[in-house]
Amino acid sequence: MAELSRKAMAVKPSSTLAITAKAKELKAQGIDVVAFVAGEPDFDTPENIKDAAKAAMDAGFTKYTPAAGILELRAAISKKFADFNKLEYKPEQIVVSNGGKHSLINAITAIANPGDEFIIPAPYWLSYPEMVKLADGVPVSVLTKKENGYKVTVDELESVYTDKTKAIILNTPCNPTGSIYTEEELRAIADFVVKKDIFIISDEMYEYLVYGGHKHVSIASFNDEIYKRTITCSGLSKSYAMTGWRIGYAAAPIEIAKLMSSVQSHQASNPNSIAQKAALEAVTGPQERLAEMVCEFEKRSSYLYEAIGKLPYIDCVKPDGAFYAFVDCSEIIGKKHNGEEITSSADIGRILIEEYKVAVIPCDDFGIKNHIRLSYAIAMEQIKKGIERIRTFLEALV
Ligand code: GLU
């Protein structure tokens, strides 16, 4: 057989999705697994959103749409940017895509030339480096510090900056750490981006999921200089419990938006027409359900954080946003479980699922060793059960 694509072969399949699929498979076999896996809300998509999709189908809204998405939806997102993010993006600066991942890939593809370096603060969501590689860019990670909430500083950015640096990929609120960048921290990063004349891809997928009085700030909102170097990405999956609908969006200066739309027109034609109508209802319809879900996530976040604090050997930084607890397991490394020495987070993940029926995400692919991620987008009673199982595991260590 002729050689297959080296680029495709260099990409690691998404382990979050693989572990999630494994947990779902075990559940389908009737096994009682607690699945702290993908960031996927356990709530159903709100009824008004589903009704909008049904109405779209009944009205025959089942054909191609403009590549960047229907104007009504882009206009609604433009208004949301103005109201919530204090950002002025005209509808023609917005590209709606098939999920947040697709928006990020479009953003990277629109600015990357072969060999361009993308700085990715670690721990990071595991898809960023693979997306950069697919666009012929070079991912450059820089490890952040736990005592700084795993948030990157300008000194850390400076330490990996080279004349090949094209962009920074920043995620606030952050997957996997739950950290939120303050306005002051973002202003310092914005000054760095402007001074170096590079781009920033600001992944704000979890923008509504903030707790404890924290505030989400969009980096592009500070001034014209940072605005013209920013691609702001977000989506509907997490906030509106719409993971399967696949609707994300990116907003950028017009030249970049045109490139994203052009690339998308060949790759995917357009985002799903029915899902676009559902997204329009999500963005313009009643927001009470979103508020209720955020309130529930906040309760789970507090519970999980406190519960982890009472367990031996492990700890996590307080998750201020998103729906992940990022657990430091360094103290477990070198301990033995049933005679087996634990050497990595992958060992922890394997033992937890095989012997304790708890599925977690080992974070080696997130650019950091000895950590696991627990998603708390699952019901409270599941969280409680999962914590008890993790306690049993920890108490079995010697
Ligand atoms: N972004 C989610 C997560 O990190 C979904 C899974 C994935 O795409 O990696 O869990």
mmCIF file of C-alpha atoms and ligand atoms in Angstrom:
data_model
loop_
_atom_site.group_PDB
_atom_site.id
_atom_site.type_symbol
_atom_site.label_atom_id
_atom_site.label_comp_id
_atom_site.label_asym_id
_atom_site.label_seq_id
_atom_site.Cartn_x
_atom_site.Cartn_y
_atom_site.Cartn_z
ATOM 1 C CA MET A 1 0.000 0.000 0.000
ATOM 2 C CA ALA A 2 1.256 3.486 -0.828
ATOM 3 C CA GLU A 3 2.290 5.611 2.129
ATOM 4 C CA LEU A 4 -0.521 7.244 4.072
ATOM 5 C CA SER A 5 -0.491 10.877 5.144
ATOM 6 C CA ARG A 6 2.327 11.546 7.608
ATOM 7 C CA LYS A 7 0.386 14.540 8.891
ATOM 8 C CA ALA A 8 -2.724 12.487 9.629
ATOM 9 C CA MET A 9 -0.634 9.727 11.190
ATOM 10 C CA ALA A 10 1.105 12.253 13.448
ATOM 11 C CA VAL A 11 -2.231 13.238 15.008
ATOM 12 C CA LYS A 12 -3.202 11.493 18.238
ATOM 13 C CA PRO A 13 -6.869 10.487 18.399
ATOM 14 C CA SER A 14 -8.786 12.407 21.082
ATOM 15 C CA SER A 15 -8.416 10.464 24.330
ATOM 16 C CA THR A 16 -11.257 12.398 25.990
ATOM 17 C CA LEU A 17 -13.617 11.094 23.341
ATOM 18 C CA ALA A 18 -12.131 7.579 23.467
ATOM 19 C CA ILE A 19 -12.505 7.312 27.269
ATOM 20 C CA THR A 20 -15.999 8.787 27.073
ATOM 21 C CA ALA A 21 -16.975 6.212 24.441
ATOM 22 C CA LYS A 22 -15.534 3.443 26.630
ATOM 23 C CA ALA A 23 -17.535 4.622 29.662
ATOM 24 C CA LYS A 24 -20.723 4.812 27.572
ATOM 25 C CA GLU A 25 -20.073 1.302 26.253
ATOM 26 C CA LEU A 26 -19.691 -0.088 29.793
ATOM 27 C CA LYS A 27 -22.889 1.658 30.864
ATOM 28 C CA ALA A 28 -24.694 0.170 27.858
ATOM 29 C CA GLN A 29 -23.586 -3.255 29.124
ATOM 30 C CA GLY A 30 -25.357 -2.486 32.386
ATOM 31 C CA ILE A 31 -22.173 -1.736 34.355
ATOM 32 C CA ASP A 32 -22.638 0.988 36.951
ATOM 33 C CA VAL A 33 -19.808 3.331 35.917
ATOM 34 C CA VAL A 34 -19.443 6.846 37.304
ATOM 35 C CA ALA A 35 -18.255 8.794 34.273
ATOM 36 C CA PHE A 36 -16.336 11.965 35.138
ATOM 37 C CA VAL A 37 -15.353 12.098 31.466
ATOM 38 C CA ALA A 38 -16.095 14.470 28.552
ATOM 39 C CA GLY A 39 -17.325 17.938 29.268
ATOM 40 C CA GLU A 40 -20.871 17.140 28.270
ATOM 41 C CA PRO A 41 -23.767 18.517 30.322
ATOM 42 C CA ASP A 42 -26.056 15.799 31.663
ATOM 43 C CA PHE A 43 -29.016 18.134 31.080
ATOM 44 C CA ASP A 44 -31.191 17.701 28.033
ATOM 45 C CA THR A 45 -31.199 20.480 25.432
ATOM 46 C CA PRO A 46 -33.911 22.963 26.525
ATOM 47 C CA GLU A 47 -37.341 22.322 24.987
ATOM 48 C CA ASN A 48 -37.643 25.695 23.244
ATOM 49 C CA ILE A 49 -34.421 24.940 21.360
ATOM 50 C CA LYS A 50 -35.591 21.487 20.308
ATOM 51 C CA ASP A 51 -38.937 22.961 19.231
ATOM 52 C CA ALA A 52 -37.129 25.474 17.008
ATOM 53 C CA ALA A 53 -35.310 22.598 15.296
ATOM 54 C CA LYS A 54 -38.546 20.689 14.786
ATOM 55 C CA ALA A 55 -40.184 23.793 13.319
ATOM 56 C CA ALA A 56 -37.190 24.271 10.997
ATOM 57 C CA MET A 57 -37.535 20.728 9.693
ATOM 58 C CA ASP A 58 -41.300 21.056 9.265
ATOM 59 C CA ALA A 59 -40.772 24.286 7.344
ATOM 60 C CA GLY A 60 -38.329 22.517 5.019
ATOM 61 C CA PHE A 61 -35.303 24.415 6.303
ATOM 62 C CA THR A 62 -33.160 21.471 5.296
ATOM 63 C CA LYS A 63 -31.028 22.839 2.469
ATOM 64 C CA TYR A 64 -27.637 24.502 2.081
ATOM 65 C CA THR A 65 -27.203 27.813 3.878
ATOM 66 C CA PRO A 66 -24.531 30.487 3.344
ATOM 67 C CA ALA A 67 -21.112 29.009 4.180
ATOM 68 C CA ALA A 68 -20.637 31.208 7.256
ATOM 69 C CA GLY A 69 -24.153 30.524 8.538
ATOM 70 C CA ILE A 70 -27.519 32.239 8.147
ATOM 71 C CA LEU A 71 -27.536 36.003 8.514
ATOM 72 C CA GLU A 72 -30.190 35.924 11.264
ATOM 73 C CA LEU A 73 -27.972 33.767 13.444
ATOM 74 C CA ARG A 74 -24.845 35.817 12.778
ATOM 75 C CA ALA A 75 -26.822 38.969 13.584
ATOM 76 C CA ALA A 76 -28.019 37.389 16.846
ATOM 77 C CA ILE A 77 -24.458 36.389 17.759
ATOM 78 C CA SER A 78 -23.290 39.906 16.875
ATOM 79 C CA LYS A 79 -25.811 41.291 19.388
ATOM 80 C CA LYS A 80 -24.729 38.758 22.004
ATOM 81 C CA PHE A 81 -21.111 39.869 21.519
ATOM 82 C CA ALA A 82 -22.133 43.489 22.048
ATOM 83 C CA ASP A 83 -24.296 42.802 25.102
ATOM 84 C CA PHE A 84 -22.275 40.143 26.893
ATOM 85 C CA ASN A 85 -18.679 40.503 25.694
ATOM 86 C CA LYS A 86 -18.570 44.286 25.078
ATOM 87 C CA LEU A 87 -17.325 43.496 21.592
ATOM 88 C CA GLU A 88 -18.457 45.003 18.299
ATOM 89 C CA TYR A 89 -18.442 42.348 15.608
ATOM 90 C CA LYS A 90 -20.607 42.870 12.531
ATOM 91 C CA PRO A 91 -22.424 39.765 11.219
ATOM 92 C CA GLU A 92 -19.950 39.527 8.316
ATOM 93 C CA GLN A 93 -17.129 39.165 10.854
ATOM 94 C CA ILE A 94 -18.751 36.053 12.332
ATOM 95 C CA VAL A 95 -18.428 32.503 11.012
ATOM 96 C CA VAL A 96 -20.715 29.825 12.424
ATOM 97 C CA SER A 97 -19.282 26.312 12.206
ATOM 98 C CA ASN A 98 -19.952 22.688 13.030
ATOM 99 C CA GLY A 99 -18.975 22.920 16.684
ATOM 100 C CA GLY A 100 -16.365 24.768 18.700
ATOM 101 C CA LYS A 101 -13.589 22.524 17.409
ATOM 102 C CA HIS A 102 -14.422 23.407 13.829
ATOM 103 C CA SER A 103 -14.311 27.123 14.674
ATOM 104 C CA LEU A 104 -10.890 26.724 16.276
ATOM 105 C CA ILE A 105 -9.552 24.769 13.319
ATOM 106 C CA ASN A 106 -10.841 27.477 10.970
ATOM 107 C CA ALA A 107 -9.174 30.143 13.115
ATOM 108 C CA ILE A 108 -5.822 28.354 13.146
ATOM 109 C CA THR A 109 -6.018 27.541 9.432
ATOM 110 C CA ALA A 110 -6.764 31.168 8.562
ATOM 111 C CA ILE A 111 -3.495 32.415 10.086
ATOM 112 C CA ALA A 112 -1.004 29.513 9.994
ATOM 113 C CA ASN A 113 1.787 29.140 7.473
ATOM 114 C CA PRO A 114 4.081 26.081 7.551
ATOM 115 C CA GLY A 115 6.419 26.236 10.527
ATOM 116 C CA ASP A 116 4.547 29.004 12.363
ATOM 117 C CA GLU A 117 4.653 28.481 16.112
ATOM 118 C CA PHE A 118 1.548 28.593 18.294
ATOM 119 C CA ILE A 119 2.135 29.067 22.016
ATOM 120 C CA ILE A 120 -0.197 26.900 24.056
ATOM 121 C CA PRO A 121 -0.076 27.327 27.843
ATOM 122 C CA ALA A 122 -0.099 23.926 29.565
ATOM 123 C CA PRO A 123 -2.129 22.279 30.934
ATOM 124 C CA TYR A 124 -4.253 22.736 27.816
ATOM 125 C CA TRP A 125 -7.225 21.101 26.177
ATOM 126 C CA LEU A 126 -5.682 18.220 24.300
ATOM 127 C CA SER A 127 -7.060 19.121 20.865
ATOM 128 C CA TYR A 128 -5.151 22.413 20.471
ATOM 129 C CA PRO A 129 -1.734 20.958 19.544
ATOM 130 C CA GLU A 130 -3.273 18.447 17.155
ATOM 131 C CA MET A 131 -5.259 21.210 15.446
ATOM 132 C CA VAL A 132 -2.096 23.275 15.034
ATOM 133 C CA LYS A 133 -0.245 20.297 13.537
ATOM 134 C CA LEU A 134 -3.094 19.699 11.083
ATOM 135 C CA ALA A 135 -2.653 23.283 9.887
ATOM 136 C CA ASP A 136 1.128 22.733 9.380
ATOM 137 C CA GLY A 137 1.910 24.869 12.409
ATOM 138 C CA VAL A 138 4.137 23.932 15.336
ATOM 139 C CA PRO A 139 2.615 23.737 18.819
ATOM 140 C CA VAL A 140 4.892 25.196 21.512
ATOM 141 C CA SER A 141 3.731 24.521 25.030
ATOM 142 C CA VAL A 142 4.772 26.393 28.135
ATOM 143 C CA LEU A 143 4.073 24.881 31.523
ATOM 144 C CA THR A 144 2.208 27.197 33.883
ATOM 145 C CA LYS A 145 2.373 27.084 37.674
ATOM 146 C CA LYS A 146 -0.123 25.577 40.052
ATOM 147 C CA GLU A 147 0.397 28.417 42.532
ATOM 148 C CA ASN A 148 -0.722 30.791 39.781
ATOM 149 C CA GLY A 149 -3.879 28.759 39.128
ATOM 150 C CA TYR A 150 -2.180 27.345 36.010
ATOM 151 C CA LYS A 151 -2.585 30.714 34.295
ATOM 152 C CA VAL A 152 0.159 31.777 31.941
ATOM 153 C CA THR A 153 2.184 34.893 32.736
ATOM 154 C CA VAL A 154 3.905 37.282 30.347
ATOM 155 C CA ASP A 155 7.299 36.048 31.574
ATOM 156 C CA GLU A 156 6.326 32.491 30.680
ATOM 157 C CA LEU A 157 5.131 33.624 27.249
ATOM 158 C CA GLU A 158 8.348 35.559 26.740
ATOM 159 C CA SER A 159 10.383 32.440 27.619
ATOM 160 C CA VAL A 160 9.051 30.524 24.594
ATOM 161 C CA TYR A 161 8.525 33.415 22.184
ATOM 162 C CA THR A 162 10.640 33.252 18.998
ATOM 163 C CA ASP A 163 10.609 35.068 15.681
ATOM 164 C CA LYS A 164 8.453 32.193 14.387
ATOM 165 C CA THR A 165 5.697 32.752 16.965
ATOM 166 C CA LYS A 166 2.441 33.394 15.146
ATOM 167 C CA ALA A 167 -0.154 33.234 17.897
ATOM 168 C CA ILE A 168 -1.117 32.307 21.426
ATOM 169 C CA ILE A 169 -4.077 30.023 22.092
ATOM 170 C CA LEU A 170 -5.717 31.073 25.332
ATOM 171 C CA ASN A 171 -8.697 29.452 27.024
ATOM 172 C CA THR A 172 -10.688 31.251 29.702
ATOM 173 C CA PRO A 173 -12.500 29.797 31.607
ATOM 174 C CA CYS A 174 -10.029 26.993 31.157
ATOM 175 C CA ASN A 175 -10.443 23.352 30.282
ATOM 176 C CA PRO A 176 -8.992 21.408 32.156
ATOM 177 C CA THR A 177 -8.194 23.651 35.158
ATOM 178 C CA GLY A 178 -11.394 25.646 35.676
ATOM 179 C CA SER A 179 -9.295 28.794 36.081
ATOM 180 C CA ILE A 180 -10.484 32.186 34.889
ATOM 181 C CA TYR A 181 -8.123 34.955 33.783
ATOM 182 C CA THR A 182 -8.771 38.280 35.465
ATOM 183 C CA GLU A 183 -9.008 41.495 33.486
ATOM 184 C CA GLU A 184 -5.591 42.550 34.762
ATOM 185 C CA GLU A 185 -3.973 39.275 33.667
ATOM 186 C CA LEU A 186 -5.613 39.523 30.260
ATOM 187 C CA ARG A 187 -4.518 43.138 29.831
ATOM 188 C CA ALA A 188 -0.905 42.102 30.405
ATOM 189 C CA ILE A 189 -1.229 39.309 27.821
ATOM 190 C CA ALA A 190 -2.938 41.693 25.383
ATOM 191 C CA ASP A 191 -0.035 44.158 25.705
ATOM 192 C CA PHE A 192 2.398 41.318 24.981
ATOM 193 C CA VAL A 193 0.436 40.253 21.871
ATOM 194 C CA VAL A 194 0.340 43.819 20.559
ATOM 195 C CA LYS A 195 4.006 44.467 21.352
ATOM 196 C CA LYS A 196 5.085 41.300 19.514
ATOM 197 C CA ASP A 197 2.525 41.877 16.746
ATOM 198 C CA ILE A 198 1.215 38.326 16.865
ATOM 199 C CA PHE A 199 -2.335 36.932 17.042
ATOM 200 C CA ILE A 200 -4.348 35.505 19.887
ATOM 201 C CA ILE A 201 -6.990 32.831 19.501
ATOM 202 C CA SER A 202 -9.222 33.342 22.492
ATOM 203 C CA ASP A 203 -11.279 30.228 23.193
ATOM 204 C CA GLU A 204 -14.199 31.411 25.304
ATOM 205 C CA MET A 205 -16.346 28.296 25.023
ATOM 206 C CA TYR A 206 -17.096 28.309 28.775
ATOM 207 C CA GLU A 207 -17.774 32.060 29.022
ATOM 208 C CA TYR A 208 -21.158 31.675 30.746
ATOM 209 C CA LEU A 209 -19.987 28.981 33.148
ATOM 210 C CA VAL A 210 -18.413 31.149 35.840
ATOM 211 C CA TYR A 211 -18.987 30.840 39.583
ATOM 212 C CA GLY A 212 -18.449 32.569 42.873
ATOM 213 C CA GLY A 213 -18.906 36.083 41.535
ATOM 214 C CA HIS A 214 -16.135 35.706 38.952
ATOM 215 C CA LYS A 215 -16.513 37.606 35.719
ATOM 216 C CA HIS A 216 -15.689 36.527 32.196
ATOM 217 C CA VAL A 217 -13.711 39.123 30.239
ATOM 218 C CA SER A 218 -13.042 38.987 26.488
ATOM 219 C CA ILE A 219 -9.489 39.985 25.654
ATOM 220 C CA ALA A 220 -10.446 41.565 22.314
ATOM 221 C CA SER A 221 -12.596 44.133 24.125
ATOM 222 C CA PHE A 222 -9.680 46.189 25.508
ATOM 223 C CA ASN A 223 -8.679 48.308 22.517
ATOM 224 C CA ASP A 224 -8.407 48.383 18.720
ATOM 225 C CA GLU A 225 -4.858 47.036 18.704
ATOM 226 C CA ILE A 226 -5.728 43.802 20.480
ATOM 227 C CA TYR A 227 -9.101 43.574 18.689
ATOM 228 C CA LYS A 228 -7.437 43.392 15.298
ATOM 229 C CA ARG A 229 -5.119 40.612 16.463
ATOM 230 C CA THR A 230 -7.772 38.451 18.127
ATOM 231 C CA ILE A 231 -9.997 35.656 16.905
ATOM 232 C CA THR A 232 -12.694 35.133 19.517
ATOM 233 C CA CYS A 233 -14.155 31.622 19.543
ATOM 234 C CA SER A 234 -17.129 30.200 21.384
ATOM 235 C CA GLY A 235 -20.059 27.874 20.851
ATOM 236 C CA LEU A 236 -23.363 26.574 22.078
ATOM 237 C CA SER A 237 -22.383 23.055 23.191
ATOM 238 C CA LYS A 238 -21.529 23.642 26.820
ATOM 239 C CA SER A 239 -23.784 26.527 27.837
ATOM 240 C CA TYR A 240 -26.975 25.308 26.199
ATOM 241 C CA ALA A 241 -26.434 21.554 26.606
ATOM 242 C CA MET A 242 -26.106 21.213 22.833
ATOM 243 C CA THR A 243 -22.989 19.070 22.407
ATOM 244 C CA GLY A 244 -24.498 16.846 19.725
ATOM 245 C CA TRP A 245 -25.897 19.718 17.656
ATOM 246 C CA ARG A 246 -22.397 20.887 16.680
ATOM 247 C CA ILE A 247 -22.656 24.665 16.574
ATOM 248 C CA GLY A 248 -19.644 26.849 17.324
ATOM 249 C CA TYR A 249 -18.638 30.261 16.073
ATOM 250 C CA ALA A 250 -15.636 32.513 15.632
ATOM 251 C CA ALA A 251 -15.434 36.276 15.217
ATOM 252 C CA ALA A 252 -12.477 38.172 13.826
ATOM 253 C CA PRO A 253 -11.341 41.141 11.777
ATOM 254 C CA ILE A 254 -13.031 40.941 8.379
ATOM 255 C CA GLU A 255 -9.993 39.697 6.396
ATOM 256 C CA ILE A 256 -9.632 36.738 8.787
ATOM 257 C CA ALA A 257 -13.377 36.032 8.856
ATOM 258 C CA LYS A 258 -13.410 35.903 5.053
ATOM 259 C CA LEU A 259 -10.613 33.334 5.059
ATOM 260 C CA MET A 260 -12.360 31.210 7.682
ATOM 261 C CA SER A 261 -15.559 31.287 5.636
ATOM 262 C CA SER A 262 -13.736 30.455 2.429
ATOM 263 C CA VAL A 263 -11.950 27.473 4.003
ATOM 264 C CA GLN A 264 -15.202 26.275 5.537
ATOM 265 C CA SER A 265 -17.066 26.579 2.222
ATOM 266 C CA HIS A 266 -14.837 23.825 0.840
ATOM 267 C CA GLN A 267 -14.543 21.698 3.938
ATOM 268 C CA ALA A 268 -18.122 21.598 5.162
ATOM 269 C CA SER A 269 -20.270 23.843 2.917
ATOM 270 C CA ASN A 270 -22.091 25.224 5.947
ATOM 271 C CA PRO A 271 -23.047 24.337 9.507
ATOM 272 C CA ASN A 272 -26.105 22.092 9.791
ATOM 273 C CA SER A 273 -29.171 24.125 8.746
ATOM 274 C CA ILE A 274 -31.526 22.731 11.408
ATOM 275 C CA ALA A 275 -28.979 23.186 14.176
ATOM 276 C CA GLN A 276 -28.534 26.810 13.080
ATOM 277 C CA LYS A 277 -32.245 27.465 13.686
ATOM 278 C CA ALA A 278 -31.942 25.763 17.057
ATOM 279 C CA ALA A 279 -28.909 27.933 17.834
ATOM 280 C CA LEU A 280 -30.852 31.050 16.877
ATOM 281 C CA GLU A 281 -33.483 30.144 19.462
ATOM 282 C CA ALA A 282 -30.755 29.381 22.028
ATOM 283 C CA VAL A 283 -29.145 32.789 21.599
ATOM 284 C CA THR A 284 -32.319 34.898 21.254
ATOM 285 C CA GLY A 285 -34.834 32.896 23.328
ATOM 286 C CA PRO A 286 -35.365 32.792 27.100
ATOM 287 C CA GLN A 287 -32.129 32.393 29.071
ATOM 288 C CA GLU A 288 -33.623 31.053 32.328
ATOM 289 C CA ARG A 289 -32.625 27.463 31.644
ATOM 290 C CA LEU A 290 -29.015 28.536 31.093
ATOM 291 C CA ALA A 291 -29.078 30.332 34.454
ATOM 292 C CA GLU A 292 -30.497 27.236 36.165
ATOM 293 C CA MET A 293 -27.827 24.983 34.677
ATOM 294 C CA VAL A 294 -25.061 27.382 35.723
ATOM 295 C CA CYS A 295 -26.485 27.418 39.241
ATOM 296 C CA GLU A 296 -26.459 23.623 39.361
ATOM 297 C CA PHE A 297 -22.869 23.448 38.028
ATOM 298 C CA GLU A 298 -21.816 25.883 40.728
ATOM 299 C CA LYS A 299 -23.289 23.664 43.459
ATOM 300 C CA ARG A 300 -21.516 20.631 42.031
ATOM 301 C CA SER A 301 -18.274 22.561 41.698
ATOM 302 C CA SER A 302 -18.292 23.587 45.365
ATOM 303 C CA TYR A 303 -19.246 20.116 46.517
ATOM 304 C CA LEU A 304 -16.572 18.384 44.438
ATOM 305 C CA TYR A 305 -13.839 20.842 45.397
ATOM 306 C CA GLU A 306 -14.570 20.395 49.101
ATOM 307 C CA ALA A 307 -14.862 16.623 48.776
ATOM 308 C CA ILE A 308 -11.514 16.367 46.980
ATOM 309 C CA GLY A 309 -9.961 18.493 49.727
ATOM 310 C CA LYS A 310 -10.944 15.831 52.276
ATOM 311 C CA LEU A 311 -9.375 12.946 50.360
ATOM 312 C CA PRO A 312 -5.833 11.729 51.024
ATOM 313 C CA TYR A 313 -2.958 12.296 48.544
ATOM 314 C CA ILE A 314 -4.814 14.437 46.004
ATOM 315 C CA ASP A 315 -5.832 18.077 45.692
ATOM 316 C CA CYS A 316 -7.050 20.533 43.100
ATOM 317 C CA VAL A 317 -7.115 24.272 42.508
ATOM 318 C CA LYS A 318 -10.558 25.743 43.083
ATOM 319 C CA PRO A 319 -12.498 25.558 39.820
ATOM 320 C CA ASP A 320 -13.914 29.030 39.212
ATOM 321 C CA GLY A 321 -15.462 28.200 35.859
ATOM 322 C CA ALA A 322 -16.149 25.570 33.162
ATOM 323 C CA PHE A 323 -17.065 22.198 34.692
ATOM 324 C CA TYR A 324 -13.822 20.459 35.471
ATOM 325 C CA ALA A 325 -11.831 19.710 38.604
ATOM 326 C CA PHE A 326 -8.154 19.372 37.756
ATOM 327 C CA VAL A 327 -6.692 16.975 40.257
ATOM 328 C CA ASP A 328 -3.010 16.816 41.178
ATOM 329 C CA CYS A 329 -2.117 13.161 41.809
ATOM 330 C CA SER A 330 1.669 13.580 42.201
ATOM 331 C CA GLU A 331 1.603 12.081 45.691
ATOM 332 C CA ILE A 332 0.117 8.863 44.342
ATOM 333 C CA ILE A 333 2.985 8.254 41.947
ATOM 334 C CA GLY A 334 5.298 5.578 43.343
ATOM 335 C CA LYS A 335 2.625 4.124 45.640
ATOM 336 C CA LYS A 336 1.376 0.585 45.187
ATOM 337 C CA HIS A 337 -2.103 -0.705 44.457
ATOM 338 C CA ASN A 338 -2.531 -4.463 44.965
ATOM 339 C CA GLY A 339 1.210 -4.840 44.527
ATOM 340 C CA GLU A 340 1.351 -2.786 41.309
ATOM 341 C CA GLU A 341 3.447 0.377 41.366
ATOM 342 C CA ILE A 342 1.597 3.397 40.016
ATOM 343 C CA THR A 343 3.824 5.296 37.616
ATOM 344 C CA SER A 344 1.496 7.636 35.723
ATOM 345 C CA SER A 345 -1.931 9.214 35.507
ATOM 346 C CA ALA A 346 -2.724 6.605 32.837
ATOM 347 C CA ASP A 347 -2.208 3.902 35.509
ATOM 348 C CA ILE A 348 -4.555 5.773 37.831
ATOM 349 C CA GLY A 349 -7.197 6.074 35.099
ATOM 350 C CA ARG A 350 -6.936 2.393 34.194
ATOM 351 C CA ILE A 351 -7.165 1.140 37.790
ATOM 352 C CA LEU A 352 -10.056 3.473 38.572
ATOM 353 C CA ILE A 353 -12.163 2.311 35.665
ATOM 354 C CA GLU A 354 -11.260 -1.366 35.801
ATOM 355 C CA GLU A 355 -11.422 -1.911 39.534
ATOM 356 C CA TYR A 356 -13.542 0.910 40.929
ATOM 357 C CA LYS A 357 -15.859 1.676 37.992
ATOM 358 C CA VAL A 358 -14.945 5.342 37.894
ATOM 359 C CA ALA A 359 -13.963 6.824 34.542
ATOM 360 C CA VAL A 360 -11.682 9.894 34.702
ATOM 361 C CA ILE A 361 -9.501 11.657 32.143
ATOM 362 C CA PRO A 362 -5.751 11.115 32.689
ATOM 363 C CA CYS A 363 -4.129 14.378 31.620
ATOM 364 C CA ASP A 364 -0.839 13.327 29.989
ATOM 365 C CA ASP A 365 -2.305 14.462 26.665
ATOM 366 C CA PHE A 366 -3.102 17.840 28.275
ATOM 367 C CA GLY A 367 0.589 18.662 28.503
ATOM 368 C CA ILE A 368 1.140 17.811 32.166
ATOM 369 C CA LYS A 369 2.021 14.669 34.060
ATOM 370 C CA ASN A 370 0.411 13.151 37.154
ATOM 371 C CA HIS A 371 -2.963 14.874 36.899
ATOM 372 C CA ILE A 372 -6.460 13.674 36.175
ATOM 373 C CA ARG A 373 -9.535 15.688 35.186
ATOM 374 C CA LEU A 374 -12.984 15.121 36.623
ATOM 375 C CA SER A 375 -15.907 16.599 34.719
ATOM 376 C CA TYR A 376 -18.745 17.602 37.022
ATOM 377 C CA ALA A 377 -21.252 17.926 34.219
ATOM 378 C CA ILE A 378 -22.863 14.866 35.790
ATOM 379 C CA ALA A 379 -25.607 14.516 38.396
ATOM 380 C CA MET A 380 -24.807 15.298 42.039
ATOM 381 C CA GLU A 381 -25.571 11.773 43.225
ATOM 382 C CA GLN A 382 -23.124 10.435 40.631
ATOM 383 C CA ILE A 383 -20.472 12.849 41.911
ATOM 384 C CA LYS A 384 -21.040 11.644 45.468
ATOM 385 C CA LYS A 385 -20.863 8.003 44.444
ATOM 386 C CA GLY A 386 -17.731 8.635 42.371
ATOM 387 C CA ILE A 387 -15.991 10.402 45.257
ATOM 388 C CA GLU A 388 -16.667 7.454 47.554
ATOM 389 C CA ARG A 389 -15.186 5.073 44.987
ATOM 390 C CA ILE A 390 -12.116 7.266 44.565
ATOM 391 C CA ARG A 391 -11.769 7.328 48.372
ATOM 392 C CA THR A 392 -11.812 3.511 48.450
ATOM 393 C CA PHE A 393 -9.074 3.470 45.793
ATOM 394 C CA LEU A 394 -6.944 5.999 47.662
ATOM 395 C CA GLU A 395 -7.331 4.138 50.947
ATOM 396 C CA ALA A 396 -6.114 0.962 49.238
ATOM 397 C CA LEU A 397 -2.781 2.567 48.310
ATOM 398 C CA VAL A 398 0.362 1.697 50.226
HETATM 399 N N1 GLU B 1 -14.253 19.531 25.061
HETATM 400 C C1 GLU B 1 -14.804 18.443 25.784
HETATM 401 C C2 GLU B 1 -13.844 17.878 26.801
HETATM 402 O O1 GLU B 1 -12.735 18.328 26.924
HETATM 403 C C3 GLU B 1 -15.362 17.388 24.878
HETATM 404 C C4 GLU B 1 -14.484 16.259 24.521
HETATM 405 C C5 GLU B 1 -13.443 16.637 23.553
HETATM 406 O O2 GLU B 1 -13.826 17.057 22.480
HETATM 407 O O3 GLU B 1 -12.271 16.551 23.896
HETATM 408 O O4 GLU B 1 -14.228 16.999 27.507
#
